[in-house]
CSV table of C-alpha atoms in Angstrom, one decimal:
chain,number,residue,atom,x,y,z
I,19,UNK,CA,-17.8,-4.3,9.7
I,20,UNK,CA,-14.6,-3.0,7.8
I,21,UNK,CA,-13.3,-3.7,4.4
I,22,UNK,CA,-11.2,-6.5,5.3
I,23,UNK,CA,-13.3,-8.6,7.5
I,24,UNK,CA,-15.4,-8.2,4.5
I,25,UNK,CA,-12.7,-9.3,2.6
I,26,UNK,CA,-11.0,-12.2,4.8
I,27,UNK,CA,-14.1,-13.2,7.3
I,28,UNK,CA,-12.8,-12.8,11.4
I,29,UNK,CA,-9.7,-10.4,11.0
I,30,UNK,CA,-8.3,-12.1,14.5
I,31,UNK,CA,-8.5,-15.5,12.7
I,32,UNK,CA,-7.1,-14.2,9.2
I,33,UNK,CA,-4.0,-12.9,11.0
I,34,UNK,CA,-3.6,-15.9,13.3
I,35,UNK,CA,-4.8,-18.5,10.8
I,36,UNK,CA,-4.0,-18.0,7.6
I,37,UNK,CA,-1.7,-14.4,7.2
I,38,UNK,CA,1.7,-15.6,5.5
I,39,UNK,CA,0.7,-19.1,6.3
I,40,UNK,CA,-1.6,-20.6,3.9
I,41,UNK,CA,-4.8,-19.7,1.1
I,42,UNK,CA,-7.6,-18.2,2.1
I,43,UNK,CA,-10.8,-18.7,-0.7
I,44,UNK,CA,-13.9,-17.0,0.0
I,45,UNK,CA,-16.8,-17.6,-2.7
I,46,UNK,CA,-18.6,-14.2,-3.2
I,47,UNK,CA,-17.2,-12.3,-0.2
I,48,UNK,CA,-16.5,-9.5,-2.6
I,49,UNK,CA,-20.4,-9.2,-3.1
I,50,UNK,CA,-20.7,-7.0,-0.1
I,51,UNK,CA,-18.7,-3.9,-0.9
I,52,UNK,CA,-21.2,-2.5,-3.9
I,53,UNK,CA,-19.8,-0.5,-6.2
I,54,UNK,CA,-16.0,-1.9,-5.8
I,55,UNK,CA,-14.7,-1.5,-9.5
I,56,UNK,CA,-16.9,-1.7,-12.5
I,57,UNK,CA,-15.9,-2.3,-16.4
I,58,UNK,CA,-17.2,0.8,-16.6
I,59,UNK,CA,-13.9,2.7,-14.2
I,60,UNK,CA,-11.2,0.2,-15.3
I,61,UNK,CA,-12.7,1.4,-19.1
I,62,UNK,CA,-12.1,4.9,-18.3
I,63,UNK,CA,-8.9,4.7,-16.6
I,64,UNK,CA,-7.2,3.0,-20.2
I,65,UNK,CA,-9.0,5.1,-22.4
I,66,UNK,CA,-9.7,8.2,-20.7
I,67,UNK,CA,-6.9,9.3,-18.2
I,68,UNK,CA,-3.7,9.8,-20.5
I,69,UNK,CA,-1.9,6.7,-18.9
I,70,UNK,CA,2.1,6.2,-18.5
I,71,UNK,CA,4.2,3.6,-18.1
I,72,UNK,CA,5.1,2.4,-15.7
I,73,UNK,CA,1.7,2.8,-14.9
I,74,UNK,CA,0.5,-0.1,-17.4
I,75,UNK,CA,2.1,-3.3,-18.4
I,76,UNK,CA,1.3,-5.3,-20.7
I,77,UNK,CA,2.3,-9.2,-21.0
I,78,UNK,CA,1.7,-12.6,-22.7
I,79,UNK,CA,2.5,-15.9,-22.6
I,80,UNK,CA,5.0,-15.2,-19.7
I,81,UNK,CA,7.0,-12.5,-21.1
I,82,UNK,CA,6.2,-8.7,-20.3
I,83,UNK,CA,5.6,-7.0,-24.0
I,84,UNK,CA,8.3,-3.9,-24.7
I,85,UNK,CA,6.5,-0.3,-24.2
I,86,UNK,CA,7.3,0.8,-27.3
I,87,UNK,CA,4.4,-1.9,-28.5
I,88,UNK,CA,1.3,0.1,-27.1
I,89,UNK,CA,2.9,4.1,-26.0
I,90,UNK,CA,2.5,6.7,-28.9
I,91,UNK,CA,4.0,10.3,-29.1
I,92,UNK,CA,1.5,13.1,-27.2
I,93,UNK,CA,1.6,16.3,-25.6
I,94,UNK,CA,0.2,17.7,-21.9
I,95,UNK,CA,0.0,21.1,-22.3
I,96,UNK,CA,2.8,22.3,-24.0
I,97,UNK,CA,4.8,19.3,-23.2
I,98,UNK,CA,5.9,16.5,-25.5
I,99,UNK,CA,5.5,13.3,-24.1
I,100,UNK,CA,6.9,10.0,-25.4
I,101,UNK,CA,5.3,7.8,-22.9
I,102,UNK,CA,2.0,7.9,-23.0
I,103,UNK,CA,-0.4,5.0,-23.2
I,104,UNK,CA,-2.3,4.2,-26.6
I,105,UNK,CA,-5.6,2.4,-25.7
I,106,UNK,CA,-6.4,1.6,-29.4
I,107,UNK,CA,-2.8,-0.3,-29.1
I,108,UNK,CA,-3.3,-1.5,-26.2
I,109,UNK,CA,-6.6,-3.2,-26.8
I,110,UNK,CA,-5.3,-4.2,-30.2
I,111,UNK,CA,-2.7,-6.5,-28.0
I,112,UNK,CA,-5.4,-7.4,-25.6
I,113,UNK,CA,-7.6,-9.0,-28.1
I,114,UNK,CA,-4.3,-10.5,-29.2
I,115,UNK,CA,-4.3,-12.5,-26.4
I,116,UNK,CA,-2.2,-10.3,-24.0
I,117,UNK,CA,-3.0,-9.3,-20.3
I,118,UNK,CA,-3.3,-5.5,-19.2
I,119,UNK,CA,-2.0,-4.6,-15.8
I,120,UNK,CA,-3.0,-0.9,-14.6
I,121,UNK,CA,-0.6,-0.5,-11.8
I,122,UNK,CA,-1.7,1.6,-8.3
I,123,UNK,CA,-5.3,2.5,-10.1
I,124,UNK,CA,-6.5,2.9,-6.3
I,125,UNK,CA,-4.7,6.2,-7.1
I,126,UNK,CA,-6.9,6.7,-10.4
I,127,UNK,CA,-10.7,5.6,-8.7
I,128,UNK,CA,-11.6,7.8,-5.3
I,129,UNK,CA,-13.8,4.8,-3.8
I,130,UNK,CA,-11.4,2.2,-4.6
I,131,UNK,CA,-8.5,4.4,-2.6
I,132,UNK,CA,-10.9,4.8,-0.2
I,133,UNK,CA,-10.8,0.7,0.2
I,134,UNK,CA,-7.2,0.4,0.5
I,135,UNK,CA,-7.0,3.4,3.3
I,136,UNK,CA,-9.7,1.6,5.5
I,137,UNK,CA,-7.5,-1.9,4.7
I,138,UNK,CA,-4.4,-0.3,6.1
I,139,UNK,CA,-5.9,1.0,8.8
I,140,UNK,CA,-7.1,-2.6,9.9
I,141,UNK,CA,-3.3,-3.9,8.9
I,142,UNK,CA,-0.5,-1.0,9.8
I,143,UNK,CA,0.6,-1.6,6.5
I,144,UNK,CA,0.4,0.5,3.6
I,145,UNK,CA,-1.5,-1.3,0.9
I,146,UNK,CA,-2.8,-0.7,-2.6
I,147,UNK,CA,-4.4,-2.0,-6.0
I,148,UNK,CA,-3.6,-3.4,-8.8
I,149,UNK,CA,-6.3,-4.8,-11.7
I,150,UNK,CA,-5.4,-7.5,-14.2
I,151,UNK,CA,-7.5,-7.3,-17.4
I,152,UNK,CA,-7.4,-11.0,-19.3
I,153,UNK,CA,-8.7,-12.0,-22.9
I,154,UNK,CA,-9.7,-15.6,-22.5
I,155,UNK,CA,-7.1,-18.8,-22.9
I,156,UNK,CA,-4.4,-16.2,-21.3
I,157,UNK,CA,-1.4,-16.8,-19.2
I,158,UNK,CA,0.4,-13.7,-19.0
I,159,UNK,CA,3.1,-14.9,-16.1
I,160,UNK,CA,5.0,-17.8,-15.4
I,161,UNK,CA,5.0,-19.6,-11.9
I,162,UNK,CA,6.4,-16.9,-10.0
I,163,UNK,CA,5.6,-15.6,-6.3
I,164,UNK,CA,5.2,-12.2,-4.9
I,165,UNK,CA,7.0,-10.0,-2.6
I,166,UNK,CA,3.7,-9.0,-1.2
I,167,UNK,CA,0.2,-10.3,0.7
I,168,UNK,CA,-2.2,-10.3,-2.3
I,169,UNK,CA,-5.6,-10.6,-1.6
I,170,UNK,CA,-7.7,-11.1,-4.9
I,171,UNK,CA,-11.0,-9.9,-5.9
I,172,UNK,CA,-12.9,-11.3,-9.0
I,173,UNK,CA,-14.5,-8.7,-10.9
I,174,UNK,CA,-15.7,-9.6,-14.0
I,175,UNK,CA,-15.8,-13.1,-15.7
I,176,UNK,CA,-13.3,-16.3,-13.9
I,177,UNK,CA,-10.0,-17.4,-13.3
I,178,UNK,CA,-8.0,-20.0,-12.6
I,179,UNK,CA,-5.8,-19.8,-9.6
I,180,UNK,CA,-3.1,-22.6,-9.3
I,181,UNK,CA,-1.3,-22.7,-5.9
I,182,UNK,CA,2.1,-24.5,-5.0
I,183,UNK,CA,2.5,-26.1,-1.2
I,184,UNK,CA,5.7,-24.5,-1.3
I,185,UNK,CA,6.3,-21.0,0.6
I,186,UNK,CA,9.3,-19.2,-0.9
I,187,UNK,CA,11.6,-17.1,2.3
I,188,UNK,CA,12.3,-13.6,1.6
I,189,UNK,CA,10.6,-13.3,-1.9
I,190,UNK,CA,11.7,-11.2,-4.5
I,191,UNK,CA,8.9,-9.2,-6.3
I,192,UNK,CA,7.2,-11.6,-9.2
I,193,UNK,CA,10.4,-14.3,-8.9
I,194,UNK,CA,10.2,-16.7,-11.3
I,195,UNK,CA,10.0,-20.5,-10.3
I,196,UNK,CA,10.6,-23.8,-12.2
I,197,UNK,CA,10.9,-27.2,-10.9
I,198,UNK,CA,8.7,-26.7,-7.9
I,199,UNK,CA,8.3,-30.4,-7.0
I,200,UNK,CA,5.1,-29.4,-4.7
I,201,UNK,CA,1.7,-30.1,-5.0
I,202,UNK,CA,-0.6,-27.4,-5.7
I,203,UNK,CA,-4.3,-26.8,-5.3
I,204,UNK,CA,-6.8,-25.5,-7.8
I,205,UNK,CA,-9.3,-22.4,-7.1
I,206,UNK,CA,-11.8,-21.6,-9.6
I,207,UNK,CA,-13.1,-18.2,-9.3
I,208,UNK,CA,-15.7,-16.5,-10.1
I,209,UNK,CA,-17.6,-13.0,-9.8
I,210,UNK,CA,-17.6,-11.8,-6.3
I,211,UNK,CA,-14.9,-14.7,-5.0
I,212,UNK,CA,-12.0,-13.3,-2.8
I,213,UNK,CA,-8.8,-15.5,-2.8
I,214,UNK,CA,-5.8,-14.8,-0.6
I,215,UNK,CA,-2.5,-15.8,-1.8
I,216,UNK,CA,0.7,-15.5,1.5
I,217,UNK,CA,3.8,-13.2,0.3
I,218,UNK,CA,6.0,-16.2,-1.2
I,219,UNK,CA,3.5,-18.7,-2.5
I,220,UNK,CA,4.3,-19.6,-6.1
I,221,UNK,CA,1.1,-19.0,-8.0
I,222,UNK,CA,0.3,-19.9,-11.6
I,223,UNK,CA,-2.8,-17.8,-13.2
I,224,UNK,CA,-4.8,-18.4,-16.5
I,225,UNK,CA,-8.2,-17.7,-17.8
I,226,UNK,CA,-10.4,-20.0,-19.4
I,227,UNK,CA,-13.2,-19.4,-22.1
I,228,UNK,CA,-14.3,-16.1,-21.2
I,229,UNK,CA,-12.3,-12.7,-20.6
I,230,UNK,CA,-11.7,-11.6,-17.0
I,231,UNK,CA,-10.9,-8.6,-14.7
I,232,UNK,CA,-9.6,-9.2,-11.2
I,233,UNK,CA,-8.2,-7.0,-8.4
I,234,UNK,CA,-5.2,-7.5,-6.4
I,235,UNK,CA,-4.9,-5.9,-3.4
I,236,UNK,CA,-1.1,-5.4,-2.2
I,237,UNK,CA,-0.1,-5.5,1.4
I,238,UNK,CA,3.4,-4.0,1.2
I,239,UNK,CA,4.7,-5.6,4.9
I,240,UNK,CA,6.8,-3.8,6.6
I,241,UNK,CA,10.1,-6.3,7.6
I,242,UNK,CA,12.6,-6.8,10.8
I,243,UNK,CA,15.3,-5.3,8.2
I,244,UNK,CA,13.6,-2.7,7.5
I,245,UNK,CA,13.0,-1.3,10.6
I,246,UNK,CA,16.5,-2.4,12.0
I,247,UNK,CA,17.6,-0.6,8.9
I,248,UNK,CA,15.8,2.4,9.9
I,249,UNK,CA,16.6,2.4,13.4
I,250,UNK,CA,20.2,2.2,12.0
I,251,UNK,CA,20.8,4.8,9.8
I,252,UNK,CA,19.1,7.3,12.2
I,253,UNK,CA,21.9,6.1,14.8
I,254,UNK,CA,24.7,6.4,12.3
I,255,UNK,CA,24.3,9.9,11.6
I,256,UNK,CA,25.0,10.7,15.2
I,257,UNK,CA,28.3,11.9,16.1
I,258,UNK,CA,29.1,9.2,18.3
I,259,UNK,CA,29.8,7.0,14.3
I,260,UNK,CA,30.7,10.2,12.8
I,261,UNK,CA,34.5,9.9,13.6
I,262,UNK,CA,37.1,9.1,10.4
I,263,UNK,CA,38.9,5.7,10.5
I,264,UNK,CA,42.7,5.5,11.2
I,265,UNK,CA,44.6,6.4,8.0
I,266,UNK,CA,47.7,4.2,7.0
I,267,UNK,CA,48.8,1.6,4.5
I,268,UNK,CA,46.9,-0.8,6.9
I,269,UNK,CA,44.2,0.6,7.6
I,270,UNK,CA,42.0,-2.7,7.4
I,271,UNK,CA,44.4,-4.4,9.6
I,272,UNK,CA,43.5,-1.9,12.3
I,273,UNK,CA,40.3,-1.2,12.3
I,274,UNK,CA,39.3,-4.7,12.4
I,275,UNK,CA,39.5,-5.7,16.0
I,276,UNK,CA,38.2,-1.9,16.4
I,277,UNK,CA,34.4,-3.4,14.8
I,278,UNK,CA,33.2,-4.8,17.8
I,279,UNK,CA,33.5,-1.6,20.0
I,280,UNK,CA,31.6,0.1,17.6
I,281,UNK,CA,29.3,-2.3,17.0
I,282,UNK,CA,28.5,-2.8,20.8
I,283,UNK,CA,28.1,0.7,20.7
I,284,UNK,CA,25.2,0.5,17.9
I,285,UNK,CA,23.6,-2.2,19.1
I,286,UNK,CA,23.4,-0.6,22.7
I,287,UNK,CA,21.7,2.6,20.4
I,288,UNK,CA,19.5,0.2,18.9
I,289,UNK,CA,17.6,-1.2,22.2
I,290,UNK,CA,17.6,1.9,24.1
I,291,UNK,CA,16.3,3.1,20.8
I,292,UNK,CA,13.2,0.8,20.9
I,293,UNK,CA,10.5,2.9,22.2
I,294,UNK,CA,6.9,3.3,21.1
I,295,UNK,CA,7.6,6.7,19.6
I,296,UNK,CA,11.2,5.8,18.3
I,297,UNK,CA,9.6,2.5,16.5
I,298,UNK,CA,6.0,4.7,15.6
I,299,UNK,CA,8.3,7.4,13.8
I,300,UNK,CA,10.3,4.8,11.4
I,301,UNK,CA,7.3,2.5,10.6
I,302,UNK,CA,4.6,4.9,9.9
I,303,UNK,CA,7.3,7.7,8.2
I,304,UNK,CA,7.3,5.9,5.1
I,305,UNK,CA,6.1,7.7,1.8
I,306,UNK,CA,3.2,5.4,1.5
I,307,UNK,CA,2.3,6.4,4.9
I,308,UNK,CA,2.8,10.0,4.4
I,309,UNK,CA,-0.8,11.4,3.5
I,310,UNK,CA,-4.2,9.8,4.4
I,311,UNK,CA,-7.3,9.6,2.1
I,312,UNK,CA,-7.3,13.3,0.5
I,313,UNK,CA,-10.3,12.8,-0.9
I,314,UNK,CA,-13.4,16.0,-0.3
I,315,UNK,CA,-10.0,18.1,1.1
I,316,UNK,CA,-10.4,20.9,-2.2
I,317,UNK,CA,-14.3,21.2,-1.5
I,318,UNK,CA,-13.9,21.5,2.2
I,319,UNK,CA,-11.7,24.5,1.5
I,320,UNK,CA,-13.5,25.9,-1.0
I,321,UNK,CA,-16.7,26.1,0.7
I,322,UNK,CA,-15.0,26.5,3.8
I,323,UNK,CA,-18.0,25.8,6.0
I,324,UNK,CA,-17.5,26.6,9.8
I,325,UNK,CA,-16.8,23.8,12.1
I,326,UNK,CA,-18.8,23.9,15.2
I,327,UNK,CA,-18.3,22.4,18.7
I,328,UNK,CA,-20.8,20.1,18.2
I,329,UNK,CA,-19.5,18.2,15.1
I,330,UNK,CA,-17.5,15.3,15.2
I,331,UNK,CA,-14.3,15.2,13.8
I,332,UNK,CA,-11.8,11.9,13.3
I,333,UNK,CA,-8.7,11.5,11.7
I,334,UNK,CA,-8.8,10.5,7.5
I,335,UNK,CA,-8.5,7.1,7.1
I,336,UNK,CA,-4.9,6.1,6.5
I,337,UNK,CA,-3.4,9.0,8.4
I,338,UNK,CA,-0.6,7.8,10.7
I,339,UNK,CA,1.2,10.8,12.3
I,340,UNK,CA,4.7,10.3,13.3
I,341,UNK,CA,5.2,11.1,16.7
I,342,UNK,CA,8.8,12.3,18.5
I,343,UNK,CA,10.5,12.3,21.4
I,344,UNK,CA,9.3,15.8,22.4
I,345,UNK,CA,5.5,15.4,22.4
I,346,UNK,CA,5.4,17.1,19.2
I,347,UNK,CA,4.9,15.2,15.9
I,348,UNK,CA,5.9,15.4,12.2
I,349,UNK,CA,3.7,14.3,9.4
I,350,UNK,CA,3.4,14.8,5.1
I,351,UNK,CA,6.2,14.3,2.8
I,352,UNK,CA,7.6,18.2,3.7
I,353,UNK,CA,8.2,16.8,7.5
I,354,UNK,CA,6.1,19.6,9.1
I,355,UNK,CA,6.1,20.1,12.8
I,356,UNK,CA,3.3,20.6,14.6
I,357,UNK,CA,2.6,21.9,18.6
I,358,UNK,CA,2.4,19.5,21.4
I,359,UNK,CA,-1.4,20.2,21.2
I,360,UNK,CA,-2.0,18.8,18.0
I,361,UNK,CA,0.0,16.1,18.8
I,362,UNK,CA,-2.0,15.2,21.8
I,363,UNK,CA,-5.0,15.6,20.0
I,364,UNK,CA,-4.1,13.3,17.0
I,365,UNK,CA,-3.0,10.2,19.7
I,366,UNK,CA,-6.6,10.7,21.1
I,367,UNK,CA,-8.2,10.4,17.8
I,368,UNK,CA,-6.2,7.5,16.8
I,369,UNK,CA,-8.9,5.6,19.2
I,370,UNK,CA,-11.8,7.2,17.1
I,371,UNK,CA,-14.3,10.0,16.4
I,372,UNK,CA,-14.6,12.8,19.2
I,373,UNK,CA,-16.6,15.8,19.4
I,374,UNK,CA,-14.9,19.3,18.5
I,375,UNK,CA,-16.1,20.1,22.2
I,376,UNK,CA,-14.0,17.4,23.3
I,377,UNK,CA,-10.5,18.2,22.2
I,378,UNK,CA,-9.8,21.4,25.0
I,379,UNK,CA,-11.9,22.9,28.1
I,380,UNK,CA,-11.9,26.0,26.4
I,381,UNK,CA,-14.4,26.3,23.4
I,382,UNK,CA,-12.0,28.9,21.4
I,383,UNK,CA,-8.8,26.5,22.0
I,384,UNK,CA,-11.3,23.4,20.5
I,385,UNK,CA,-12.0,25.1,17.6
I,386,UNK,CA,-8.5,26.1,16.8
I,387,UNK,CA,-7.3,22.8,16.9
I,388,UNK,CA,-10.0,21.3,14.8
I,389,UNK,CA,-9.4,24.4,12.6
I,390,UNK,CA,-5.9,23.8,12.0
I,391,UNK,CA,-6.4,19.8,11.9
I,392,UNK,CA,-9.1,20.3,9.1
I,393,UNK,CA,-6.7,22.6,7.5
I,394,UNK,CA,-3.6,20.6,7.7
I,395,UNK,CA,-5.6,17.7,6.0
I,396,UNK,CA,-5.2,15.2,8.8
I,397,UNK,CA,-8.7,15.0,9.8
I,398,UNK,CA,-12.3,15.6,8.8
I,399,UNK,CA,-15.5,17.2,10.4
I,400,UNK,CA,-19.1,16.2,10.3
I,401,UNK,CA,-20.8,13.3,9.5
């Protein structure tokens, strides 16, 4: 069982039933991933990890509370920074009724980015974490809807989740709505409960008598324009676009009944474009897609333990190696390239775990590539 059938129940149904359709509540799903998030990590992240904005915001009453209310003057080093986080602030405005949002803290807590990277692998999407920290009788938004797939997890105390019949196209991230004229429905939840909200439903939450914690999990979809806009670009900056346009006191005159030459000629780019590889490279290129769970990656180096043919090894979980057209593939932020072996390797292990043995004939050729996979950070040996 992954993390997001735990989650969202039968991940064929989710996506056929209920993905960017309509609510999905699930009393006390959550229960069955121990160890999640505790008081204890959110805690240490506020007061013990030198926080920045944008890293926290802080809001009340539907308006997002200034920086300058809860940062303080510190230093890193020998660094002066002006941006830093006050927790003794911060709480101050929290007992004051405001709501604390640690942005990304799956980047902050190991197990919790360990969640998000077996949740993309399920969805092809990159996804992360947000936590929302409530004092009770607290409404720190407006109605607004998100950009994003949210799928909530109730940590600590309740919440009340009001939802609008209404789905918003092509939402803008935390739009604001008034005058819905839809009817909503009303989830109560409570520790344990997973609730997911589509990409576009307006949403209006508020806490009752007690304080709550809650986790939103982010699935940042991928759209049609954005990976026609992709596809584009990488088109336009071949020399068949690269050419200047006619100069002249008219140029606009001419060149308009030029435009649908040219863009016959991108849209015959685009299709012959749409390969496997072509469509793998623009999707899975993104930053968030650039590096897969790095956690254990120091200690494997430093006690550099030798791999033998008998271990398995599989690629870390969120790893999505861009392919290209010449059996080779690129992958991290720098764009390295790496041989045609590798490559190979990594499509095999995109269908799970094999044995070091498996990867080549030859025993010395296996443990190169597994040496240089381990190496690269792409994958992981042993159990």
């Amino acid at each position: 069982m992954t993390a997001l059938s735990t989650l969202v129940g039968d991940v064929d149904e989710f996506f056929s039933g209920y993905l960017g359709r309509t609510a999905l509540h699930r009393p006390g799903a959550a229960s069955e991933l121990p160890n999640l998030i505790s008081v204890e990590d959110i805690d240490r992240v506020l007061t013990g990890s030198a926080l920045r904005t944008p890293g926290v915001r802080i809001a009340k009453d539907g308006a997002v509370i200034p920086a300058d209310r809860y940062v303080s003057k510190s230093t890193l080093g020998y660094a002066d920074l002006g941006d830093v986080v006050d927790p003794v602030k911060a709480v101050r405005l929290f007992r004051g009724g405001a709501t604390i949002v640690l942005g990304t803290v799956n980047l902050l807590l190991p197990h919790l980015h360990e969640l998000c990277k077996d949740i993309e692998t399920d969805l092809g999407h990159p996804v992360d974490a947000n936590v929302y920290a409530a004092p009770p009788h607290a409404r720190a938004f407006e109605v607004h809807c998100d950009a994003q797939d949210i799928i909530i997890v109730q940590i600590h105390g309740g919440k009340r989740w009001e939802l609008f019949d209404a789905i918003v196209p092509n939402p803008g991230g935390g739009k604001v709505l008034t005058d819905l004229g839809a009817s909503s429905s009303l989830y109560e939840l409570r520790e344990g409960d997973v609730l997911y909200v589509p990409r576009g439903m307006p949403h209006l939450v508020r806490t009752a008598d007690s304080s709550s914690i809650h986790l939103t999990i982010s699935i940042n979809t991928m759209t049609w324009a954005d990976l026609l806009r992709g596809m584009t670009q990488e088109i336009l900056r071949s020399d068949a676009f690269a050419g200047a346009l006619p100069l002249g006191r008219d140029v606009a005159e001419r060149v308009a009944p030029m435009v649908g030459k040219y863009a016959g000629l991108l849209s015959a780019a685009l299709i012959d474009r749409a390969t496997p590889d072509s469509v793998h490279r623009i999707i899975y290129g993104r930053t968030a897609f650039a590096d897969g769970l790095g956690t254990g990656l120091f200690r494997q180096a430093l006690l550099d333990e030798p791999i033998a043919l008998s271990d398995p090894i599989s690629l870390r979980p969120g790893t999505w190696p861009v392919f290209t057209g010449d059996g080779r593939l690129t992958t991290g932020p720098g764009g390295l390239r790496l041989p045609r072996e590798i490559a190979e390797t990594c499509r095999r292990l995109h269908d799970g775990p094999l044995k070091v043995a498996e990867l080549s004939p030859a025993p010395e050729e296996a443990l190169k590539i597994a040496d240089t996979l381990v190496k690269l950070g792409l994958c992981t040996t042993g159990s």
